[in-house]
mmCIF file of C-alpha atoms in Angstrom:
data_model
loop_
_atom_site.group_PDB
_atom_site.id
_atom_site.type_symbol
_atom_site.label_atom_id
_atom_site.label_comp_id
_atom_site.label_asym_id
_atom_site.label_seq_id
_atom_site.Cartn_x
_atom_site.Cartn_y
_atom_site.Cartn_z
ATOM 1 C CA MET H 286 -0.329 -0.108 -0.350
ATOM 2 C CA THR H 287 1.241 3.674 -0.992
ATOM 3 C CA ARG H 288 0.282 6.788 0.317
ATOM 4 C CA PRO H 289 0.387 10.345 -1.807
ATOM 5 C CA ASP H 290 2.279 12.869 -1.242
ATOM 6 C CA ASN H 291 1.333 16.641 -1.544
ATOM 7 C CA GLY H 292 -0.121 15.204 -4.279
ATOM 8 C CA ARG H 293 3.249 14.511 -6.440
ATOM 9 C CA PHE H 294 3.611 10.760 -6.387
ATOM 10 C CA ALA H 295 3.451 7.617 -3.500
ATOM 11 C CA VAL H 296 6.272 6.106 -0.863
ATOM 12 C CA PRO H 297 5.563 3.519 0.832
ATOM 13 C CA GLU H 298 3.663 3.086 3.860
ATOM 14 C CA SER H 299 5.464 2.465 7.065
ATOM 15 C CA ARG H 300 5.256 -0.889 9.537
ATOM 16 C CA ALA H 301 4.597 2.417 12.214
ATOM 17 C CA ASP H 302 2.152 3.774 10.039
ATOM 18 C CA ARG H 303 -0.207 0.653 9.999
ATOM 19 C CA ARG H 304 -3.022 0.564 12.630
ATOM 20 C CA ASP H 305 -4.586 -2.783 13.810
ATOM 21 C CA PRO H 306 -8.091 -1.792 14.848
ATOM 22 C CA ALA H 307 -8.254 -5.131 17.450
ATOM 23 C CA ALA H 308 -5.403 -3.530 18.821
ATOM 24 C CA ASP H 309 -6.736 0.167 19.113
ATOM 25 C CA GLY H 310 -8.019 -0.096 22.967
ATOM 26 C CA ALA H 311 -5.343 -3.090 24.696
ATOM 27 C CA ALA H 312 -3.272 -1.083 26.388
ATOM 28 C CA ASP H 313 -6.402 0.224 28.033
ATOM 29 C CA ARG H 314 -7.696 -3.531 29.147
ATOM 30 C CA PRO H 315 -6.923 -5.147 31.947
ATOM 31 C CA ALA H 316 -4.213 -8.027 31.736
ATOM 32 C CA PRO H 317 -5.578 -11.804 32.225
ATOM 33 C CA VAL H 318 -5.205 -12.867 35.670
ATOM 34 C CA ALA H 319 -3.994 -16.303 36.186
ATOM 35 C CA ARG H 320 -6.886 -18.328 38.300
ATOM 36 C CA PRO H 321 -6.401 -20.670 40.934
ATOM 37 C CA ALA H 322 -6.820 -24.489 39.950
ATOM 38 C CA PRO H 323 -10.368 -26.098 42.696
ATOM 39 C CA ALA H 324 -8.765 -26.951 45.325
ATOM 40 C CA ARG H 325 -9.348 -30.574 45.674
ATOM 41 C CA VAL H 326 -12.421 -31.928 47.629
ATOM 42 C CA ASP H 327 -10.828 -34.441 50.842
ATOM 43 C CA PRO H 328 -13.141 -37.081 50.567
ATOM 44 C CA LEU H 329 -12.268 -38.142 54.627
ATOM 45 C CA ALA H 330 -12.621 -33.845 55.942
ATOM 46 C CA GLY H 331 -14.495 -34.314 59.201
ATOM 47 C CA ALA H 332 -15.087 -37.633 59.301
ATOM 48 C CA ARG H 333 -14.489 -39.289 63.349
ATOM 49 C CA CYS H 334 -14.004 -42.279 62.298
ATOM 50 C CA VAL H 335 -12.671 -43.786 59.151
ATOM 51 C CA LEU H 336 -13.141 -47.825 58.100
ATOM 52 C CA LEU H 337 -10.537 -49.578 55.050
ATOM 53 C CA ASP H 338 -11.598 -52.091 53.726
ATOM 54 C CA PHE H 339 -8.450 -54.966 53.241
ATOM 55 C CA ASP H 340 -7.993 -56.178 50.592
ATOM 56 C CA GLY H 341 -7.282 -53.189 47.817
ATOM 57 C CA PRO H 342 -6.945 -50.010 50.263
ATOM 58 C CA LEU H 343 -4.693 -51.817 53.090
ATOM 59 C CA CYS H 344 -3.112 -53.892 50.269
ATOM 60 C CA ARG H 345 -2.674 -56.670 47.904
ATOM 61 C CA PHE H 346 -3.629 -59.759 49.370
ATOM 62 C CA PHE H 347 -4.034 -62.217 46.178
ATOM 63 C CA ALA H 348 -0.623 -60.494 44.844
ATOM 64 C CA GLY H 349 1.135 -63.497 43.464
ATOM 65 C CA PRO H 350 4.559 -64.343 44.467
ATOM 66 C CA PRO H 351 8.104 -64.040 42.305
ATOM 67 C CA GLY H 352 7.948 -65.717 39.267
ATOM 68 C CA GLY H 353 4.372 -66.832 39.877
ATOM 69 C CA PRO H 354 1.510 -65.679 38.936
ATOM 70 C CA ALA H 355 -0.144 -62.439 39.005
ATOM 71 C CA SER H 356 -2.581 -63.162 41.915
ATOM 72 C CA LEU H 357 -3.144 -66.435 43.232
ATOM 73 C CA ALA H 358 -6.772 -65.387 43.721
ATOM 74 C CA PRO H 359 -7.990 -67.629 41.044
ATOM 75 C CA GLY H 360 -5.970 -70.757 42.072
ATOM 76 C CA PHE H 361 -7.205 -70.621 45.353
ATOM 77 C CA ALA H 362 -11.411 -70.029 44.062
ATOM 78 C CA ASP H 363 -9.864 -73.510 42.150
ATOM 79 C CA GLU H 364 -8.949 -75.316 45.689
ATOM 80 C CA LEU H 365 -12.461 -74.352 47.269
ATOM 81 C CA ARG H 366 -14.089 -75.585 44.110
ATOM 82 C CA THR H 367 -12.386 -79.744 44.686
ATOM 83 C CA LEU H 368 -14.181 -79.541 47.581
ATOM 84 C CA LEU H 369 -17.864 -79.467 45.613
ATOM 85 C CA ASP H 370 -17.220 -83.320 44.008
ATOM 86 C CA GLU H 371 -19.859 -84.843 45.027
ATOM 87 C CA LEU H 372 -22.084 -81.754 43.726
ATOM 88 C CA PRO H 373 -20.697 -81.939 40.240
ATOM 89 C CA ASP H 374 -23.106 -79.803 38.944
ATOM 90 C CA LEU H 375 -22.525 -76.807 41.564
ATOM 91 C CA ARG H 376 -19.630 -77.099 40.554
ATOM 92 C CA ALA H 377 -19.725 -77.206 36.995
ATOM 93 C CA ARG H 378 -22.282 -73.621 37.911
ATOM 94 C CA LEU H 379 -19.391 -71.808 39.856
ATOM 95 C CA ALA H 380 -16.238 -72.850 37.279
ATOM 96 C CA PRO H 381 -15.845 -69.111 35.398
ATOM 97 C CA LEU H 382 -15.665 -67.647 39.230
ATOM 98 C CA PRO H 383 -12.372 -66.420 39.423
ATOM 99 C CA ASP H 384 -12.611 -65.524 42.425
ATOM 100 C CA PRO H 385 -12.225 -67.064 46.180
ATOM 101 C CA HIS H 386 -15.092 -65.099 47.754
ATOM 102 C CA GLU H 387 -18.010 -65.547 45.227
ATOM 103 C CA VAL H 388 -17.097 -69.768 45.203
ATOM 104 C CA TYR H 389 -17.789 -69.492 48.473
ATOM 105 C CA ARG H 390 -20.314 -66.986 48.862
ATOM 106 C CA ARG H 391 -22.431 -68.866 46.115
ATOM 107 C CA THR H 392 -21.755 -71.807 47.214
ATOM 108 C CA THR H 393 -22.930 -71.325 51.130
ATOM 109 C CA ALA H 394 -26.384 -69.953 49.179
ATOM 110 C CA ALA H 395 -27.220 -72.570 46.549
ATOM 111 C CA LEU H 396 -27.249 -75.391 49.200
ATOM 112 C CA ARG H 397 -29.210 -72.480 51.716
ATOM 113 C CA HIS H 398 -31.867 -72.675 48.848
ATOM 114 C CA GLY H 399 -31.568 -75.643 48.167
ATOM 115 C CA GLY H 400 -32.871 -76.897 51.989
ATOM 116 C CA GLN H 401 -28.920 -77.836 52.965
ATOM 117 C CA PRO H 402 -28.157 -74.707 55.081
ATOM 118 C CA GLU H 403 -25.858 -76.573 57.229
ATOM 119 C CA HIS H 404 -23.825 -79.154 54.516
ATOM 120 C CA PRO H 405 -20.565 -80.109 55.422
ATOM 121 C CA VAL H 406 -19.431 -78.334 52.514
ATOM 122 C CA VAL H 407 -20.590 -75.379 53.652
ATOM 123 C CA ALA H 408 -17.481 -75.628 56.625
ATOM 124 C CA ALA H 409 -15.526 -77.411 55.076
ATOM 125 C CA MET H 410 -15.065 -74.293 52.391
ATOM 126 C CA ARG H 411 -14.827 -71.663 55.309
ATOM 127 C CA LYS H 412 -12.213 -73.818 56.547
ATOM 128 C CA ARG H 413 -9.969 -74.429 53.343
ATOM 129 C CA LEU H 414 -10.104 -70.398 52.919
ATOM 130 C CA ASP H 415 -9.073 -69.663 55.888
ATOM 131 C CA GLU H 416 -6.234 -71.547 55.317
ATOM 132 C CA LEU H 417 -5.571 -70.933 52.213
ATOM 133 C CA GLU H 418 -6.163 -66.272 53.232
ATOM 134 C CA LEU H 419 -3.621 -67.442 56.337
ATOM 135 C CA ALA H 420 -1.142 -67.840 54.481
ATOM 136 C CA ALA H 421 -1.441 -65.516 51.894
ATOM 137 C CA ALA H 422 -1.315 -63.453 54.700
ATOM 138 C CA GLY H 423 2.970 -64.906 56.149
ATOM 139 C CA ALA H 424 3.732 -64.640 53.155
ATOM 140 C CA THR H 425 2.662 -63.083 49.461
ATOM 141 C CA ALA H 426 0.165 -60.692 50.056
ATOM 142 C CA VAL H 427 1.634 -56.694 49.728
ATOM 143 C CA PRO H 428 1.155 -53.949 51.188
ATOM 144 C CA THR H 429 -0.735 -50.690 49.292
ATOM 145 C CA PRO H 430 1.654 -47.782 48.539
ATOM 146 C CA GLY H 431 0.624 -45.602 50.295
ATOM 147 C CA ALA H 432 -1.434 -47.484 53.513
ATOM 148 C CA ALA H 433 1.330 -46.062 56.151
ATOM 149 C CA GLY H 434 1.435 -42.647 54.821
ATOM 150 C CA LEU H 435 -2.298 -42.708 54.982
ATOM 151 C CA LEU H 436 -2.781 -44.084 58.390
ATOM 152 C CA ALA H 437 -0.596 -41.966 59.927
ATOM 153 C CA ARG H 438 -2.448 -38.569 58.226
ATOM 154 C CA LEU H 439 -5.650 -39.737 59.497
ATOM 155 C CA ALA H 440 -4.237 -40.794 62.939
ATOM 156 C CA ASP H 441 -2.857 -37.040 63.828
ATOM 157 C CA ARG H 442 -5.928 -36.137 62.657
ATOM 158 C CA GLY H 443 -7.616 -37.858 65.635
ATOM 159 C CA VAL H 444 -9.342 -40.177 63.515
ATOM 160 C CA LEU H 445 -10.792 -43.649 64.460
ATOM 161 C CA LEU H 446 -9.361 -46.260 62.310
ATOM 162 C CA GLY H 447 -10.847 -49.895 62.077
ATOM 163 C CA VAL H 448 -10.966 -52.413 59.757
ATOM 164 C CA ALA H 449 -14.019 -53.677 58.013
ATOM 165 C CA SER H 450 -13.187 -56.694 55.475
ATOM 166 C CA ASN H 451 -14.737 -60.351 53.393
ATOM 167 C CA ASN H 452 -11.478 -61.678 54.544
ATOM 168 C CA SER H 453 -10.499 -63.649 57.639
ATOM 169 C CA GLU H 454 -10.052 -62.226 60.819
ATOM 170 C CA PRO H 455 -7.368 -64.049 62.038
ATOM 171 C CA ALA H 456 -5.110 -63.715 58.643
ATOM 172 C CA ILE H 457 -5.630 -59.559 58.771
ATOM 173 C CA ARG H 458 -4.400 -59.557 62.001
ATOM 174 C CA VAL H 459 -1.523 -61.856 60.440
ATOM 175 C CA PHE H 460 -0.668 -59.419 57.698
ATOM 176 C CA LEU H 461 -0.839 -55.896 59.784
ATOM 177 C CA GLU H 462 1.638 -56.915 62.154
ATOM 178 C CA ARG H 463 3.692 -58.683 59.258
ATOM 179 C CA ALA H 464 2.851 -55.147 57.912
ATOM 180 C CA ARG H 465 3.887 -52.970 60.931
ATOM 181 C CA LEU H 466 0.470 -51.799 60.433
ATOM 182 C CA ALA H 467 -1.171 -52.789 63.227
ATOM 183 C CA ARG H 468 -0.446 -50.120 65.370
ATOM 184 C CA TRP H 469 -2.857 -47.641 63.532
ATOM 185 C CA PHE H 470 -5.436 -50.106 64.978
ATOM 186 C CA GLU H 471 -4.649 -50.941 68.631
ATOM 187 C CA ASP H 472 -7.437 -48.753 70.108
ATOM 188 C CA GLY H 473 -9.836 -49.243 67.126
ATOM 189 C CA PRO H 474 -12.259 -52.550 65.450
ATOM 190 C CA VAL H 475 -11.131 -55.326 63.351
ATOM 191 C CA VAL H 476 -14.029 -56.846 61.289
ATOM 192 C CA GLY H 477 -13.441 -60.131 59.462
ATOM 193 C CA ARG H 478 -15.405 -62.705 57.668
ATOM 194 C CA PRO H 479 -18.684 -63.938 59.265
ATOM 195 C CA ASP H 480 -19.186 -67.548 59.575
ATOM 196 C CA ASP H 481 -22.021 -67.360 58.171
ATOM 197 C CA ALA H 482 -20.921 -66.355 54.939
ATOM 198 C CA GLY H 483 -24.582 -64.695 53.481
ATOM 199 C CA LEU H 484 -23.437 -61.793 55.788
ATOM 200 C CA MET H 485 -20.484 -60.481 54.003
ATOM 201 C CA LYS H 486 -20.619 -57.208 52.087
ATOM 202 C CA PRO H 487 -22.719 -56.138 50.443
ATOM 203 C CA ASP H 488 -24.640 -57.084 53.480
ATOM 204 C CA PRO H 489 -23.672 -54.454 56.483
ATOM 205 C CA THR H 490 -23.047 -56.912 58.557
ATOM 206 C CA VAL H 491 -19.105 -56.132 58.535
ATOM 207 C CA LEU H 492 -19.450 -52.143 59.341
ATOM 208 C CA GLN H 493 -22.043 -52.560 61.661
ATOM 209 C CA GLY H 494 -19.807 -55.091 63.988
ATOM 210 C CA ALA H 495 -17.414 -52.091 63.941
ATOM 211 C CA LEU H 496 -19.226 -48.783 64.191
ATOM 212 C CA ALA H 497 -20.533 -51.275 67.391
ATOM 213 C CA TYR H 498 -17.339 -50.491 68.812
ATOM 214 C CA TRP H 499 -17.345 -46.527 69.327
ATOM 215 C CA PRO H 500 -19.653 -44.442 70.680
ATOM 216 C CA VAL H 501 -20.006 -42.610 67.269
ATOM 217 C CA ARG H 502 -23.096 -41.948 65.184
ATOM 218 C CA PRO H 503 -22.973 -43.900 61.655
ATOM 219 C CA ASP H 504 -22.651 -40.325 59.506
ATOM 220 C CA ALA H 505 -19.679 -39.698 61.277
ATOM 221 C CA CYS H 506 -17.845 -42.086 59.544
ATOM 222 C CA VAL H 507 -16.335 -42.880 56.379
ATOM 223 C CA LEU H 508 -15.568 -46.823 54.665
ATOM 224 C CA VAL H 509 -12.626 -46.655 52.105
ATOM 225 C CA GLY H 510 -12.712 -49.310 49.799
ATOM 226 C CA ASP H 511 -12.488 -50.792 46.054
ATOM 227 C CA SER H 512 -16.161 -51.945 45.015
ATOM 228 C CA PRO H 513 -19.717 -52.082 44.143
ATOM 229 C CA ALA H 514 -19.822 -54.460 47.505
ATOM 230 C CA ASP H 515 -18.516 -52.238 49.854
ATOM 231 C CA ALA H 516 -20.511 -49.484 48.785
ATOM 232 C CA ALA H 517 -23.358 -51.532 49.035
ATOM 233 C CA ALA H 518 -22.890 -52.329 52.628
ATOM 234 C CA ALA H 519 -22.124 -48.540 53.563
ATOM 235 C CA ALA H 520 -24.791 -47.205 52.329
ATOM 236 C CA ALA H 521 -26.592 -50.110 54.085
ATOM 237 C CA ALA H 522 -25.079 -48.815 56.971
ATOM 238 C CA GLY H 523 -25.219 -44.844 56.457
ATOM 239 C CA VAL H 524 -21.812 -44.481 56.564
ATOM 240 C CA ALA H 525 -20.499 -42.492 53.673
ATOM 241 C CA PHE H 526 -17.899 -44.422 50.806
ATOM 242 C CA CYS H 527 -15.115 -43.058 49.557
ATOM 243 C CA GLY H 528 -13.957 -45.398 46.258
ATOM 244 C CA TYR H 529 -10.091 -46.456 45.909
ATOM 245 C CA HIS H 530 -8.595 -48.550 42.528
ATOM 246 C CA ARG H 531 -5.772 -48.615 40.553
ATOM 247 C CA GLU H 532 -7.590 -49.040 37.390
ATOM 248 C CA PRO H 533 -9.135 -45.991 35.414
ATOM 249 C CA GLU H 534 -12.071 -48.616 34.618
ATOM 250 C CA LYS H 535 -13.101 -49.581 38.213
ATOM 251 C CA ARG H 536 -12.025 -46.119 39.739
ATOM 252 C CA ARG H 537 -15.142 -45.075 37.716
ATOM 253 C CA LEU H 538 -17.550 -47.874 37.645
ATOM 254 C CA LEU H 539 -16.716 -47.016 41.621
ATOM 255 C CA ARG H 540 -18.418 -42.717 40.799
ATOM 256 C CA GLU H 541 -21.126 -44.523 38.424
ATOM 257 C CA LEU H 542 -22.514 -45.787 42.137
ATOM 258 C CA PRO H 543 -25.397 -44.487 43.145
ATOM 259 C CA GLY H 544 -24.826 -41.173 44.905
ATOM 260 C CA ALA H 545 -21.903 -40.531 42.852
ATOM 261 C CA PRO H 546 -18.903 -41.362 45.618
ATOM 262 C CA PRO H 547 -15.483 -40.039 45.212
ATOM 263 C CA ALA H 548 -12.371 -42.929 43.563
ATOM 264 C CA VAL H 549 -9.232 -41.970 44.224
ATOM 265 C CA ALA H 550 -6.014 -43.532 42.387
ATOM 266 C CA ALA H 551 -3.484 -43.522 44.859
ATOM 267 C CA LEU H 552 -3.891 -42.813 48.639
ATOM 268 C CA ALA H 553 -1.419 -40.089 48.755
ATOM 269 C CA GLU H 554 -5.136 -38.117 47.486
ATOM 270 C CA LEU H 555 -6.394 -38.513 50.796
ATOM 271 C CA ALA H 556 -6.424 -36.791 54.369
ATOM 272 C CA PRO H 557 -3.494 -34.095 52.907
ATOM 273 C CA ALA H 558 -1.506 -33.256 56.279
ATOM 274 C CA GLY H 559 -2.993 -31.028 59.063
ATOM 275 C CA ARG H 560 -5.795 -32.037 61.697
ATOM 276 C CA VAL H 561 -9.317 -32.570 62.552
ATOM 277 C CA ALA H 562 -9.983 -32.124 66.312
ATOM 278 C CA VAL H 563 -12.042 -35.629 67.446
ATOM 279 C CA THR H 564 -14.969 -34.726 70.528
#
């Protein structure tokens, strides 16, 4: 573009002469202010007591040994099914299940439905599951990363701590001692699998047994768990639920449960440093 000079000839327009209409008034506008990211809400804030499921939040209970299978659970389930040799139809129905707890639970339910709640296989399966869990607790189970730190932070807040689990209580206590976590539960309940498989979570019996240990209202407590059964038990007991799982898809499923509970990928996300007085 050129400009006339006294009408005689044209000279090139300089860059300084060019104006950007959109820039007019830009100097008068305030510079954008960076907004801080919203603070993450602590799902355990204000809780007087926190109950933890055992397998998941506190340990990888069925972790396999080095050089072995990634999980011992399918092998444990297979071993429980060997007790069903005299009940081949039931054994065939339970063949696809990789979870020993589900094999035990569904065996008990099927025999109860068939009018045989005291069938010898129920007691035999309970005993064998206890033995398998005790062995895993003493040898192969590994602590969940961040579990010790979370317990320490909660204890520093004055929060009451307990365990509410479908695993056997003796196995839980053996692992807590082995992993040096037992001291956090010296003044709290450790409630494990009931003798009646029908009272395992999602039934609230395990949570109610733990809550009876303290003179606190259920709505002052939070359960940290990793499964829909944990969430259902918490809801039935009137306890808030906070999900934990390492796998994104499992966290998504937990967040889509009724009430849209929170679900975290790491225990380090829970109970940041600070103290909440318990009265």
